[in-house]
Coordinates of C-alpha atoms in Angstrom, one line a residue:
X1 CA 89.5 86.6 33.2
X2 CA 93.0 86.1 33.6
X3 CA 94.5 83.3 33.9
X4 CA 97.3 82.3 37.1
X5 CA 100.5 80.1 36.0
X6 CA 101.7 78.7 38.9
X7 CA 105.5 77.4 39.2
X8 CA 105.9 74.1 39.5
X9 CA 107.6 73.7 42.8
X10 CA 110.8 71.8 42.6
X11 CA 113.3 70.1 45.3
X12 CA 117.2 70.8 45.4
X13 CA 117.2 68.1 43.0
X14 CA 115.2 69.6 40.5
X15 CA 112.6 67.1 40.6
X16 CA 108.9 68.1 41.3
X17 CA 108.3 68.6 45.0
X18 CA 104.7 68.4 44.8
X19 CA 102.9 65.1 42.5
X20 CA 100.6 65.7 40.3
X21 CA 97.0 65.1 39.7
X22 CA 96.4 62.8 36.6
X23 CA 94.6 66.2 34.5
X24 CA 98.0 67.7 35.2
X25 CA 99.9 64.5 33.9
X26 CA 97.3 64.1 30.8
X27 CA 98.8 67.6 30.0
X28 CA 102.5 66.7 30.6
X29 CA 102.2 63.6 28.5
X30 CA 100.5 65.6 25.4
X31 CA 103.6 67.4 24.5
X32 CA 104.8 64.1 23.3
X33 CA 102.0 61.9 23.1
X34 CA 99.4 63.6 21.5
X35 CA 97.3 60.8 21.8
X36 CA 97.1 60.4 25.0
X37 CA 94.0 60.7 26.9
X38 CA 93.2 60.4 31.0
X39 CA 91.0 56.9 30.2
X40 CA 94.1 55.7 28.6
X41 CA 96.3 56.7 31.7
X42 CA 93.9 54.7 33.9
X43 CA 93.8 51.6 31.7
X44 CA 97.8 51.7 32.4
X45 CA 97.1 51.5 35.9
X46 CA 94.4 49.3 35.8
X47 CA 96.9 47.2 33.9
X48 CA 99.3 47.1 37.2
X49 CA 102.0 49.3 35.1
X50 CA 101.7 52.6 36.8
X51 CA 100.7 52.6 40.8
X52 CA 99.8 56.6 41.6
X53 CA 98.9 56.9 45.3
X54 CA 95.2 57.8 46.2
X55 CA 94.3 60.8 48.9
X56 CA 91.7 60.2 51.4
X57 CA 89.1 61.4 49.1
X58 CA 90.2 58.6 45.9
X59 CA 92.2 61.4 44.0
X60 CA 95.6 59.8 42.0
X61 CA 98.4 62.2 42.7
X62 CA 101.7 61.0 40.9
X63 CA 105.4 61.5 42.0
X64 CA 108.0 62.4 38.9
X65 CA 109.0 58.4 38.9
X66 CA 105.4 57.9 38.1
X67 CA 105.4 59.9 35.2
X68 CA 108.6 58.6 34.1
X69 CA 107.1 55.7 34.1
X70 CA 104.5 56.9 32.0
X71 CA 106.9 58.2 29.3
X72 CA 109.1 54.5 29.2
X73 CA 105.4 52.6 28.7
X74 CA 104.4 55.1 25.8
X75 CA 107.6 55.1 24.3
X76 CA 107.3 51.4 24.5
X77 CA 104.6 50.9 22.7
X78 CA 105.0 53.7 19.9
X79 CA 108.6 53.2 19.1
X80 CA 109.1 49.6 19.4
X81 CA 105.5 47.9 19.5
X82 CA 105.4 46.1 22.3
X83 CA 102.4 44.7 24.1
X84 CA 102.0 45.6 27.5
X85 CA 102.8 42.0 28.5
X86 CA 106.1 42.7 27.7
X87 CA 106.3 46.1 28.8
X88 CA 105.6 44.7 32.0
X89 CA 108.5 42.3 32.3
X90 CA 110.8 44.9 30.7
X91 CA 110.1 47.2 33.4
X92 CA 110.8 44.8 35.8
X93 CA 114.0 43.9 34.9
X94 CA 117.0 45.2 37.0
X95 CA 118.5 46.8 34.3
X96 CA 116.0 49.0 33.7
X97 CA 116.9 51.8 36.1
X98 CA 120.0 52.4 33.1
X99 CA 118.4 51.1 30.0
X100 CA 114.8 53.3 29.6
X101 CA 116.4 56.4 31.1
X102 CA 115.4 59.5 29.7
X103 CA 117.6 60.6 26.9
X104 CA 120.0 63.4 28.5
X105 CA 118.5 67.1 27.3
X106 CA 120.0 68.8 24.5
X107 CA 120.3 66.0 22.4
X108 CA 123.5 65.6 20.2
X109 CA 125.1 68.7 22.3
X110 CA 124.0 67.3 25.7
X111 CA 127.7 66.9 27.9
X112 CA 128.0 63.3 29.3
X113 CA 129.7 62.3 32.4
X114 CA 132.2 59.8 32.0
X115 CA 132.9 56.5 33.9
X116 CA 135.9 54.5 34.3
X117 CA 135.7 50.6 33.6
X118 CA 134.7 49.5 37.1
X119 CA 132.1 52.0 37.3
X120 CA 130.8 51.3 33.8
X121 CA 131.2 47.5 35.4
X122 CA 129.2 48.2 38.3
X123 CA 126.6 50.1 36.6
X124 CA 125.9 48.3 33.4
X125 CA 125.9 45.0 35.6
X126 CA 128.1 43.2 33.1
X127 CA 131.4 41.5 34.2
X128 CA 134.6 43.0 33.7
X129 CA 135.4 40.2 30.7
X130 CA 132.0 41.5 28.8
X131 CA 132.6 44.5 28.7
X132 CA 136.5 43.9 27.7
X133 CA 134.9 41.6 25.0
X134 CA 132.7 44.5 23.8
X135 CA 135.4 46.7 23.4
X136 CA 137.3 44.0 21.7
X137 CA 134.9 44.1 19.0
X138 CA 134.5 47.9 18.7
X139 CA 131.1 47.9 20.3
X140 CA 132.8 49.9 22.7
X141 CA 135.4 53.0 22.1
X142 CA 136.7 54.5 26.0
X143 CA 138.6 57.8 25.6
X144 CA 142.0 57.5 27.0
X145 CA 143.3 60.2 29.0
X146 CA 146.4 60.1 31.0
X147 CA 146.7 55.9 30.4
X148 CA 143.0 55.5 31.9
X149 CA 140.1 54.4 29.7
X150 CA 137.0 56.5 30.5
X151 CA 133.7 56.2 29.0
X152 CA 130.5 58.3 27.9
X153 CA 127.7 57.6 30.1
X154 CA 125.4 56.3 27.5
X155 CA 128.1 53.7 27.1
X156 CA 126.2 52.3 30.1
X157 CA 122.8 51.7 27.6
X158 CA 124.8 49.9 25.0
X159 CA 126.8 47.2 27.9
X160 CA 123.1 46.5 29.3
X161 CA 121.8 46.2 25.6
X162 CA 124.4 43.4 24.7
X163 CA 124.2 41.7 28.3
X164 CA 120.1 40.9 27.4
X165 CA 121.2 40.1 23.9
X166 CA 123.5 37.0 25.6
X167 CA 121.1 36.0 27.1
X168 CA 119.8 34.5 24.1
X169 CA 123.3 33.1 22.7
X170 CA 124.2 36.6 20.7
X171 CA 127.9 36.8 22.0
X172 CA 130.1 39.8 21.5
X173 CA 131.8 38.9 18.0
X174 CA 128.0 38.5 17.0
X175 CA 127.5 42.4 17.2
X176 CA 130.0 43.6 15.0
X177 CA 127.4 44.1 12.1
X178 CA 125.3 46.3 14.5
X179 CA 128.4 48.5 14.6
X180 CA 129.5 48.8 11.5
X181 CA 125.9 49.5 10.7
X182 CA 125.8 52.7 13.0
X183 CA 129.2 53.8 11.4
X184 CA 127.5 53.5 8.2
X185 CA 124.5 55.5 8.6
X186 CA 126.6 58.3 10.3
X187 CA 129.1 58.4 8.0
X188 CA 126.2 59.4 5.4
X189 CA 124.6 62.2 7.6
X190 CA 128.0 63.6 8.0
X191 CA 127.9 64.1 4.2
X192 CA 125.0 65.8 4.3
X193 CA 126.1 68.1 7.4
X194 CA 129.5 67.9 7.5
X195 CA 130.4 71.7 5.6
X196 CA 127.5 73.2 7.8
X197 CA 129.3 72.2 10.8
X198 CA 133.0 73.2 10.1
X199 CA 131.5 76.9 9.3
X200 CA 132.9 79.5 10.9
X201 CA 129.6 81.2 10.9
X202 CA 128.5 80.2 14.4
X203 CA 124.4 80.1 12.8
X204 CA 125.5 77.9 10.2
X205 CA 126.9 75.7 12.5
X206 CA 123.1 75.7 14.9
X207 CA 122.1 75.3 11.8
X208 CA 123.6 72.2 10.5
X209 CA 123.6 70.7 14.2
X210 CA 119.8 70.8 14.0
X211 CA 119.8 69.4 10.9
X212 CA 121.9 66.3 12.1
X213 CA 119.7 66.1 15.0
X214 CA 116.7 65.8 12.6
X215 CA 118.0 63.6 10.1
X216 CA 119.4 61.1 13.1
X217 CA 115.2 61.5 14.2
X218 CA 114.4 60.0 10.5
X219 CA 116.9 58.1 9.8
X220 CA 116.5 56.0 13.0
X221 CA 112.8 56.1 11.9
X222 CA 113.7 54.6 8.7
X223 CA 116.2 51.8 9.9
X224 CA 113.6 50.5 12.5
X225 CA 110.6 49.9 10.0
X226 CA 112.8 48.5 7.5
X227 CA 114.1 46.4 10.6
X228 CA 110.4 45.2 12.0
X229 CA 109.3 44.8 8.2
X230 CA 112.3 42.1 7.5
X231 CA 111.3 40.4 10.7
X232 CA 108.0 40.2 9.4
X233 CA 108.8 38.5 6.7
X234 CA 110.6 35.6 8.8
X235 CA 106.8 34.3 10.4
X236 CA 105.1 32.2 8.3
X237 CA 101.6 33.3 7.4

C-alpha cells in the first residue's frame, strides 16, 4: 500500500498552522533525541513543564511553542544536566524568550540581523552601563559602520548570560577569562581549517566549513565535560 505524506500546513509566518498530536511530536523530537519516547513526553507534562491543550475527546494537540518547549527541556537536561527543578525555574525566567532560542539554521553560515545598542539594551534586558562594561572588557565586539556600533543578534545570548551571572557577584572584569578562553579554542580550529577555507576551490571551502562546524560540535563537547568534571571535584565526598 502506498503510503500518503501530507504537507505540514504552515502560516505566513512559517510556523505550523495546525498542532500536532503527541505520536506526531514523538516523531519530531526523534531526529534529535533519539531517546525520546511518548511516556517520557507525558512525564514532562505531568511534571507542569509542557501544558498541550486537550480536545473534547482527551487528545493532547501541541502548538509549535509547545514543541519548542520540548526541545529547551531536552536540551536541558542532555547538554547541561539539569534537573527538572531547575529546568523549571529557568524556563520561567524573563529572559528566557532570548536566552534558549533555537540556534539560527545553517549554523556557522547562518546571516544574523544586527541591533544597535538600545535595541541590544532593550532586548537583552541589561542597562545601558552593562552592556558598555561588557564591551569594555571584550565580552562584546559591535561592528562599526558609519560611526554607529551594531551588533550580531546572538550578541543578545551573551548580555543575558552575564546579566544572570551578576546576579551572583560575577561582574564584568570577572569574564575576561571566559573570553580569552573562546579566542583560544578558535584560534586552534582555525589551524586546522584555516587553508581549507581560503581555497579557491569553492568544494574545498564546503568542505573545510563543515569541518569547522564539526570540530566546534566536539570541541564544545570537550570543554564542557572537562568543565562539569573540575566542578566535581570542588564537592566534598
Amino acid at each position: 500500500m502506498a503510503t500518503v505524506t501530507r504537507e505540514v500546513e504552515r502560516d505566513g509566518d512559517g510556523r505550523r498552522a495546525r498542532p500536532l498530536t503527541i505520536g506526531s511530536v514523538c516523531r519530531h523530537l526523534k531526529t534529535e533525541f533519539p531517546d525520546i519516547s511518548i511516556s517520557k513526553i507525558r512525564y514532562l507534562e505531568d511534571q507542569g513543564l509542557v501544558s498541550p491543550r486537550r480536545t473534547q475527546g482527551g487528545y493532547r494537540l501541541f502548538t509549535e511553542d509547545d514543541v519548542d518547549r520540548l526541545e529547551t527541556i531536552l536540551r536541558l537536561q542532555r547538554d547541561e544536566f539539569l534537573p527538572l527543578r531547575v529546568i523549571r525555574q529557568e524556563l520561567a525566567s524573563p529572559l528566557r524568550a532570548h536566552d534558549r532560542k533555537r540556534p539560527p539554521r545553517g549554523g556557522l553560515r547562518a546571516e544574523e540581523e544586527e541591533l544597535d545598542f538600545d535595541l541590544l539594551c532593550s532586548r537583552s534586558g541589561a542597562s545601558r552601563e552593562f552592556v558598555r562594561d561588557l564591551e569594555d572588557f571584550g565580552l562584546l565586539q559591535p561592528r562599526i559602520e558609519d560611526g554607529e556600533k551594531l551588533y550580531p543578534d546572538r550578541d543578545v545570548d551573551v548580555v543575558a548570560a552575564c546579566l544572570r551571572l551578576a546576579r551572583y557577584g560575577v561582574e564584568p572584569r570577572n569574564l575576561r577569562s571566559f573570553r580569552s578562553g573562546a579566542d583560544r579554542e578558535a584560534g586552534l580550529l582555525e589551524q586546522i581549517v584555516a587553508p581549507a577555507l581560503r581555497s579557491r576551490n569553492p568544494e574545498r571551502r564546503q568542505g573545510g566549513l563543515e569541518d569547522l562546524e564539526a570540530l566546534a560540535s566536539l570541541s564544545q563537547e570537550l570543554s564542557q565535560l572537562l568543565f562539569w568534571r573540575a566542578l566535581r571535584a570542588l564537592v566534598p565526598r
